[in-house]
Short mmCIF file of C-alpha atoms and ligand atoms in Angstrom, two decimals:
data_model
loop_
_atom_site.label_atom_id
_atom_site.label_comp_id
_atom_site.label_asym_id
_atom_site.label_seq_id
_atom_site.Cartn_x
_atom_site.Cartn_y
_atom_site.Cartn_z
CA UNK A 1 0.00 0.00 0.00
CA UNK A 2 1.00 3.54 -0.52
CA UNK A 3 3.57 2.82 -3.47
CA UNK A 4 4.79 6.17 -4.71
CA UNK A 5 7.50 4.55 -7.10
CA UNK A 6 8.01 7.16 -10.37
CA UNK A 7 5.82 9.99 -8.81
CA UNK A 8 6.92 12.67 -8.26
CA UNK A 9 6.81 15.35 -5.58
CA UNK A 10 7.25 18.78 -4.45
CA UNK A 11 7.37 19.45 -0.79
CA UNK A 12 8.10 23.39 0.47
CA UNK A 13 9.59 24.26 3.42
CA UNK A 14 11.22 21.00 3.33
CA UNK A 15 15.12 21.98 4.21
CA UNK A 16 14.10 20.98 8.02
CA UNK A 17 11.48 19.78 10.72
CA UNK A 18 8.36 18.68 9.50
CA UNK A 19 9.08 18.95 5.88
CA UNK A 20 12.14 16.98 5.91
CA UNK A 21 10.94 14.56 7.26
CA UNK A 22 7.82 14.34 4.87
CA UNK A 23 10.31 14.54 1.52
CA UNK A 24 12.08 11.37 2.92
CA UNK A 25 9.29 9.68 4.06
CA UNK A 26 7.67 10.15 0.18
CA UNK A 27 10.88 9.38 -1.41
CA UNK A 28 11.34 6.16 0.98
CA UNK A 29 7.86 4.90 -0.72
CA UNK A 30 9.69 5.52 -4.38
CA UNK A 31 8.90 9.49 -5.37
CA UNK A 32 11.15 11.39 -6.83
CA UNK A 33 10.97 14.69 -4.46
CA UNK A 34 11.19 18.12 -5.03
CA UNK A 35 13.08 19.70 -1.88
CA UNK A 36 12.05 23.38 -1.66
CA UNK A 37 12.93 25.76 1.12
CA UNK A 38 13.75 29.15 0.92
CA UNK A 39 17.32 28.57 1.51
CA UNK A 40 19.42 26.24 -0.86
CA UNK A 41 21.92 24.96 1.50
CA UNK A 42 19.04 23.73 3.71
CA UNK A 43 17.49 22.24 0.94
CA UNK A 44 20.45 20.77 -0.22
CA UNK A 45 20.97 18.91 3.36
CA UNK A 46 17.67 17.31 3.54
CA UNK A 47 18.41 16.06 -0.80
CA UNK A 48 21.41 14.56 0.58
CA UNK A 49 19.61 12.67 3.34
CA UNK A 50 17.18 11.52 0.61
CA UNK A 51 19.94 10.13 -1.69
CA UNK A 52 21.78 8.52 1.21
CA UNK A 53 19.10 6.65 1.46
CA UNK A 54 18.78 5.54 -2.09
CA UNK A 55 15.97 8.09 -2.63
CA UNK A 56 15.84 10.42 -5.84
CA UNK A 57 15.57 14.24 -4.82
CA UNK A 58 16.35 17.19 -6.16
CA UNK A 59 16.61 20.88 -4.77
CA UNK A 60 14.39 23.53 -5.41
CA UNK A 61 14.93 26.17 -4.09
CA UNK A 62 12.47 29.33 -4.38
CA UNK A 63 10.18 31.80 -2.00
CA UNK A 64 6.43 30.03 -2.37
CA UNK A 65 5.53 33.33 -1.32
CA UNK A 66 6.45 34.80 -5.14
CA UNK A 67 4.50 33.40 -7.62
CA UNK A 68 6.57 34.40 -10.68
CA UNK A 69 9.68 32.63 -8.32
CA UNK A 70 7.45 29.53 -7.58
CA UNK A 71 6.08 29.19 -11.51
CA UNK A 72 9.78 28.96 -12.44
CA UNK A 73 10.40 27.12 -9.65
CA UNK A 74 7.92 24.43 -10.97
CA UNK A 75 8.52 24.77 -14.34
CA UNK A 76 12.21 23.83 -13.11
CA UNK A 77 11.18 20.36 -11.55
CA UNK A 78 9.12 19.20 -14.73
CA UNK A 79 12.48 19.70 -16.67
CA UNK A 80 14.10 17.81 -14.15
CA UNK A 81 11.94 15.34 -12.33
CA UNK A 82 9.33 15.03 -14.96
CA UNK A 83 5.21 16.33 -14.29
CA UNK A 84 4.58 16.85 -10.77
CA UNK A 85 2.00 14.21 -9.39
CA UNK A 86 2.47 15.21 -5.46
CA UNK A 87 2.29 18.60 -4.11
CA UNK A 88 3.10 19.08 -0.17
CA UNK A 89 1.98 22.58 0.96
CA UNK A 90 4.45 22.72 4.49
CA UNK A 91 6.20 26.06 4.32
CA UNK A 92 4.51 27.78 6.96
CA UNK A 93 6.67 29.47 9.85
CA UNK A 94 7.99 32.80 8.32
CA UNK A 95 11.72 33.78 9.22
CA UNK A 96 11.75 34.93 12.80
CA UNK A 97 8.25 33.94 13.88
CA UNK A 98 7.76 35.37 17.45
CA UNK A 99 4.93 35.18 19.18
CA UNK A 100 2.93 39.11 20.47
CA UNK A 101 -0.34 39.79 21.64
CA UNK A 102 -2.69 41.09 18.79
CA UNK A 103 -2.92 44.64 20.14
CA UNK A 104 0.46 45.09 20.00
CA UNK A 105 1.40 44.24 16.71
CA UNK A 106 1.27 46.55 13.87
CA UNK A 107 0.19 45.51 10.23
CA UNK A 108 3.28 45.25 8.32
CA UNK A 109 3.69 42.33 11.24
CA UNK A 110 0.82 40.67 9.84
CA UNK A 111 1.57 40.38 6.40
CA UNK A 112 4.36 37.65 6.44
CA UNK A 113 1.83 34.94 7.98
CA UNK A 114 -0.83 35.64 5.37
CA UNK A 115 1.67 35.76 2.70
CA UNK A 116 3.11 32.50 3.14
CA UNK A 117 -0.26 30.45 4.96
CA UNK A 118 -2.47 32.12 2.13
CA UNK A 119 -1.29 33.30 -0.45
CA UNK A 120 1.69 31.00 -0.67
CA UNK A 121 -0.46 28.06 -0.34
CA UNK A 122 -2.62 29.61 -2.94
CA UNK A 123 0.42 30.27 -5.39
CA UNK A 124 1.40 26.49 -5.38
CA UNK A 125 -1.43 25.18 -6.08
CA UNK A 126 -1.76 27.60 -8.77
CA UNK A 127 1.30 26.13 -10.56
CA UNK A 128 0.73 22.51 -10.40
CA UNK A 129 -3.08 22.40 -10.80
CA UNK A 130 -3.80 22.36 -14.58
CA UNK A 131 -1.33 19.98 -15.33
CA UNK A 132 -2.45 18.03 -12.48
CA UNK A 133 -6.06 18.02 -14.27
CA UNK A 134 -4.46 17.83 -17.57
CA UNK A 135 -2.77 14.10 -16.61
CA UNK A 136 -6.11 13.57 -14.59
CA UNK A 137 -4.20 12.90 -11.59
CA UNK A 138 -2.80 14.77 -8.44
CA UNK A 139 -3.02 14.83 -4.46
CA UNK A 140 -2.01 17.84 -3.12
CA UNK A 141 -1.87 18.18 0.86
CA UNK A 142 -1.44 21.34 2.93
CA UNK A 143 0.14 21.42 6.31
CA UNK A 144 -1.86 23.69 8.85
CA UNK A 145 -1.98 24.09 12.31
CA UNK A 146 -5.00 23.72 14.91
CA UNK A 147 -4.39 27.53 15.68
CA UNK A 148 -5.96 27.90 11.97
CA UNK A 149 -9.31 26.22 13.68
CA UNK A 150 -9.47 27.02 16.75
CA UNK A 151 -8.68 30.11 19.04
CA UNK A 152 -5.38 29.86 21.34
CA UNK A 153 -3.98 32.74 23.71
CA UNK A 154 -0.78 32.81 22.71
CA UNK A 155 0.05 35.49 20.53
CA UNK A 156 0.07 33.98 16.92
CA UNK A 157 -3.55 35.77 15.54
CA UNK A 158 -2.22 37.01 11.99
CA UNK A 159 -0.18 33.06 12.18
CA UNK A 160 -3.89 32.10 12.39
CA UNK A 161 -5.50 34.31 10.10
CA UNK A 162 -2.85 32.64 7.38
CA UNK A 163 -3.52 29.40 8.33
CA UNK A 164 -7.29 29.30 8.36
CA UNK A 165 -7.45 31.48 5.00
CA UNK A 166 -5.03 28.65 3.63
CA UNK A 167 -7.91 25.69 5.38
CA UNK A 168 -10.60 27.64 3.80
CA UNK A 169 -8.71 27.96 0.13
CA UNK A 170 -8.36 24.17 -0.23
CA UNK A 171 -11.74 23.39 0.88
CA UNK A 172 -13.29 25.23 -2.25
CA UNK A 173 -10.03 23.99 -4.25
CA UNK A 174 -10.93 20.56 -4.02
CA UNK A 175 -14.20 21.18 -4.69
CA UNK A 176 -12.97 22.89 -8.07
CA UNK A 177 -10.62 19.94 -8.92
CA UNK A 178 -12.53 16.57 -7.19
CA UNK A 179 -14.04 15.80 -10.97
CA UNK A 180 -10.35 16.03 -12.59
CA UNK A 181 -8.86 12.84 -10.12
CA UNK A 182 -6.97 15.29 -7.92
CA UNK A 183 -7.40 15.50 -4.19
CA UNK A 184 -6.88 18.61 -1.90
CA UNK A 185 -6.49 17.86 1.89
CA UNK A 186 -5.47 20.24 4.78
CA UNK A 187 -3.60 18.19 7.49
CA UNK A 188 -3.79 20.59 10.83
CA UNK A 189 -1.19 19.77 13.28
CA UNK A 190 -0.75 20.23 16.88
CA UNK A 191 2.64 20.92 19.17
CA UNK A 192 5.45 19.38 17.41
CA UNK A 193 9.07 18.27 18.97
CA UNK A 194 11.39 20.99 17.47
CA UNK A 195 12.47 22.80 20.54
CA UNK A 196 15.68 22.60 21.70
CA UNK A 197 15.58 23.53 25.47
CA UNK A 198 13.88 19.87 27.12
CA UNK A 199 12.37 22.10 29.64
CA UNK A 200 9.99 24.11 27.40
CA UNK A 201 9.39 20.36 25.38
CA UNK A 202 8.37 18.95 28.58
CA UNK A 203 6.31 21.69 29.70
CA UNK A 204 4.47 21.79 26.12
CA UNK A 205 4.02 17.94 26.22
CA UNK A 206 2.51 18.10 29.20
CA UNK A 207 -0.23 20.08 27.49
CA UNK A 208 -1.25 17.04 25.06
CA UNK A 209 -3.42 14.78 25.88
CA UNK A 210 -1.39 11.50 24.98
CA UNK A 211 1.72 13.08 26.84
CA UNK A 212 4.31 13.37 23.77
CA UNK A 213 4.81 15.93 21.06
CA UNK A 214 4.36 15.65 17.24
CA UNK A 215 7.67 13.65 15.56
CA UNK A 216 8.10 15.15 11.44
CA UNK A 217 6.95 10.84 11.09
CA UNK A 218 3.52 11.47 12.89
CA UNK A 219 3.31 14.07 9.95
CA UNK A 220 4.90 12.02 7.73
CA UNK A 221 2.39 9.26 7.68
CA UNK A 222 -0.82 10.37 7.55
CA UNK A 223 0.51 12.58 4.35
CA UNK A 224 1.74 9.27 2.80
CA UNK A 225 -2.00 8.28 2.97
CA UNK A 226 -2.85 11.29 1.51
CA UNK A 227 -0.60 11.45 -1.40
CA UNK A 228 -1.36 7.74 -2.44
CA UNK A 229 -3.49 6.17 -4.70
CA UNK A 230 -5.71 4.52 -2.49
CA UNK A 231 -6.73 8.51 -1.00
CA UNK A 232 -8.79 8.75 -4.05
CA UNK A 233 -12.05 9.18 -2.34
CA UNK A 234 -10.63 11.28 0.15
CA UNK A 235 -10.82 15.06 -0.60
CA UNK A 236 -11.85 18.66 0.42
CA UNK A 237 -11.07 17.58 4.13
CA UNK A 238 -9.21 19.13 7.27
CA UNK A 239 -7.54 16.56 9.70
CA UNK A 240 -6.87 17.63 12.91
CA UNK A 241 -3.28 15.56 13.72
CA UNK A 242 -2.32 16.66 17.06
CA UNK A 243 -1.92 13.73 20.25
CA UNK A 244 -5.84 14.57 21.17
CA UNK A 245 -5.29 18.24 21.75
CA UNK A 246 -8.06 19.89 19.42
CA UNK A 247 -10.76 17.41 18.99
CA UNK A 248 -13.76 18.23 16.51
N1 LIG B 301 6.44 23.21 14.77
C1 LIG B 301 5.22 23.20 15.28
O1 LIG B 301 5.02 23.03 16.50
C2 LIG B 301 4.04 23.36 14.34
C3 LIG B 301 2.74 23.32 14.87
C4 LIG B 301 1.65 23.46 14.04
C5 LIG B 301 1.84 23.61 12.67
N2 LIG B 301 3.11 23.65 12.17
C6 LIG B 301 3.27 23.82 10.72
O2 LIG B 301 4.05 22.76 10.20
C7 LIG B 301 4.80 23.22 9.08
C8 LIG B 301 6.27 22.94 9.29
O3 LIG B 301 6.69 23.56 10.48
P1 LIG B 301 8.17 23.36 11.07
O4 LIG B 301 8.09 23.63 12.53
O5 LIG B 301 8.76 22.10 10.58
O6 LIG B 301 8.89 24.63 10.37
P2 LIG B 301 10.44 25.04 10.37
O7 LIG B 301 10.49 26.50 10.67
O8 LIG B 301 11.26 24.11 11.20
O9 LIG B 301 10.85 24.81 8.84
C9 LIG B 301 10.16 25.46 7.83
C10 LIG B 301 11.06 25.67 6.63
O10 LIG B 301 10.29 26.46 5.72
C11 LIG B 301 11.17 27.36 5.07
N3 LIG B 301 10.42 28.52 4.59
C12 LIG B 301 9.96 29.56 5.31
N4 LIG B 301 9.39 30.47 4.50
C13 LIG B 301 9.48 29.97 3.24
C14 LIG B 301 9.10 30.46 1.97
N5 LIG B 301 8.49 31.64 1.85
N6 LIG B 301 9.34 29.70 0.87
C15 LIG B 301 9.96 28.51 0.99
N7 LIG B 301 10.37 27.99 2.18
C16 LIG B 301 10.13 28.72 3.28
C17 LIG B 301 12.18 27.74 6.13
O11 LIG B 301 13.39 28.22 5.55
C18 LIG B 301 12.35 26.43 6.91
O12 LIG B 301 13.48 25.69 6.47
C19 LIG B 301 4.48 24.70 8.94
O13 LIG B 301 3.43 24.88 8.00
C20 LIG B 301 3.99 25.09 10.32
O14 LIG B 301 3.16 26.22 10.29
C21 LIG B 301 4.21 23.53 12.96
#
């Protein structure tokens, strides 16, 4: 089950955490991956972890948040990789993400978290979808958060604006698409392990209900689902992945 051998794949955002460890978990199941991130080098550590492994991967490296940058970018991996089957929406923590209440943030603050959970979402999809529909074939999966569902009183509003604009785009996306064999599914996920001081991971894992924090393979596998052939009936939905914290 869940045989991705000569698909290929894009995954953003993929030079570290969650990402990286989707891109290897794809190319493990036989895609040929896509590695974007923002920054080459990082992009070019988590290829070289793919072909370690005996994977196929390639870099690509652009700003999803540019849609001129991310229509070469995709035009780039067709030349490469061949038509892109797989599309993994995960860039979603802007550079230097802090967290501030609402009222003290100003609206050029905003902006970066729409940018990239919205509009970068948007421009990806944008790319790959006609010749997705075209080929009559295509999953694409988007990596949100529960803070795009639910309110939390933290200090991440305009991260949550982003996020549930992006939950709300694919909704109506795979509506648009669900005739042309292509999927759209939002995966939101909940407190993952990608702190470095144990005392802060232990506090925050005390806050889930199962006790532990999200590993980039708890990710991982439910997007393997998503991205295989047998998802076909599975479309236009949000899955809340997150040890039993937000349950709907
Ligand atoms: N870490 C968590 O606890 C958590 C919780 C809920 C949701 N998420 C979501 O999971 C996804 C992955 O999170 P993570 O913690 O692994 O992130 P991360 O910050 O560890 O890695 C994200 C990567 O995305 C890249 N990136 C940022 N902006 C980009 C852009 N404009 N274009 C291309 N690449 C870009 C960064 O360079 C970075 O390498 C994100 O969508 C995030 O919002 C994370």
């Amino acid at each position: 089950m869940f045989d991705l051998t000569d698909r290929v794949a894009v995954v953003t955002g993929a030079g570290q955490g969650v990402g990286a460890g989707i891109a290897e978990a794809l190319a493990k199941q036989g895609a040929a991956v896509a590695v974007n991130d923002l920054f080459d080098d990082r992009a070019a550590g988590t290829v070289d972890a793919i072909k370690s492994a005996g994977g196929r991967a390639c870099v690509a490296a652009f700003d999803v948040c540019d849609y001129d940058a991310v229509k070469a970018g995709m035009e780039a991996v067709v030349a490469e990789l061949g038509p892109i089957d797989i599309l993994i929406n995960n860039a979603g923590v802007p550079p230097g993400m802090g967290v501030k209440q609402f009222r003290e943030t100003t609206p050029d603050e905003w902006r970066p978290y729409i940018e990239l959970n919205t509009f970068g979402v948007m421009n990806c999809c944008h790319a790959v979808a006609d010749g997705m529909c075209e080929r009559g074939r295509g999953r694409v999966v988007t990596i949100s958060s529960g803070a795009g569902t639910v309110g939390i009183p933290l200090g991440i509003a305009a991260y949550g604006a982003g996020k549930g604009g992006g939950i709300a785009f694919m909704r109506h996306f795979a509506m648009e698409i669900a005739k042309e064999g292509v999927t759209a599914n939002t995966v939101a996920i909940g407190l993952i392990d990608n702190h470095t001081d144990p005392g802060v991971t232990e506090h925050m894992a005390r806050t889930v209900p199962t006790g532990t924090l999200g590993q980039p393979q708890d990710i991982a596998a439910v997007v393997l689902y998503l991205a295989s052939d047998e998802a076909g009936w599975m479309t236009g939905q949000t899955i809340q992945l997150n040890g039993g914290n937000v349950t709907t």
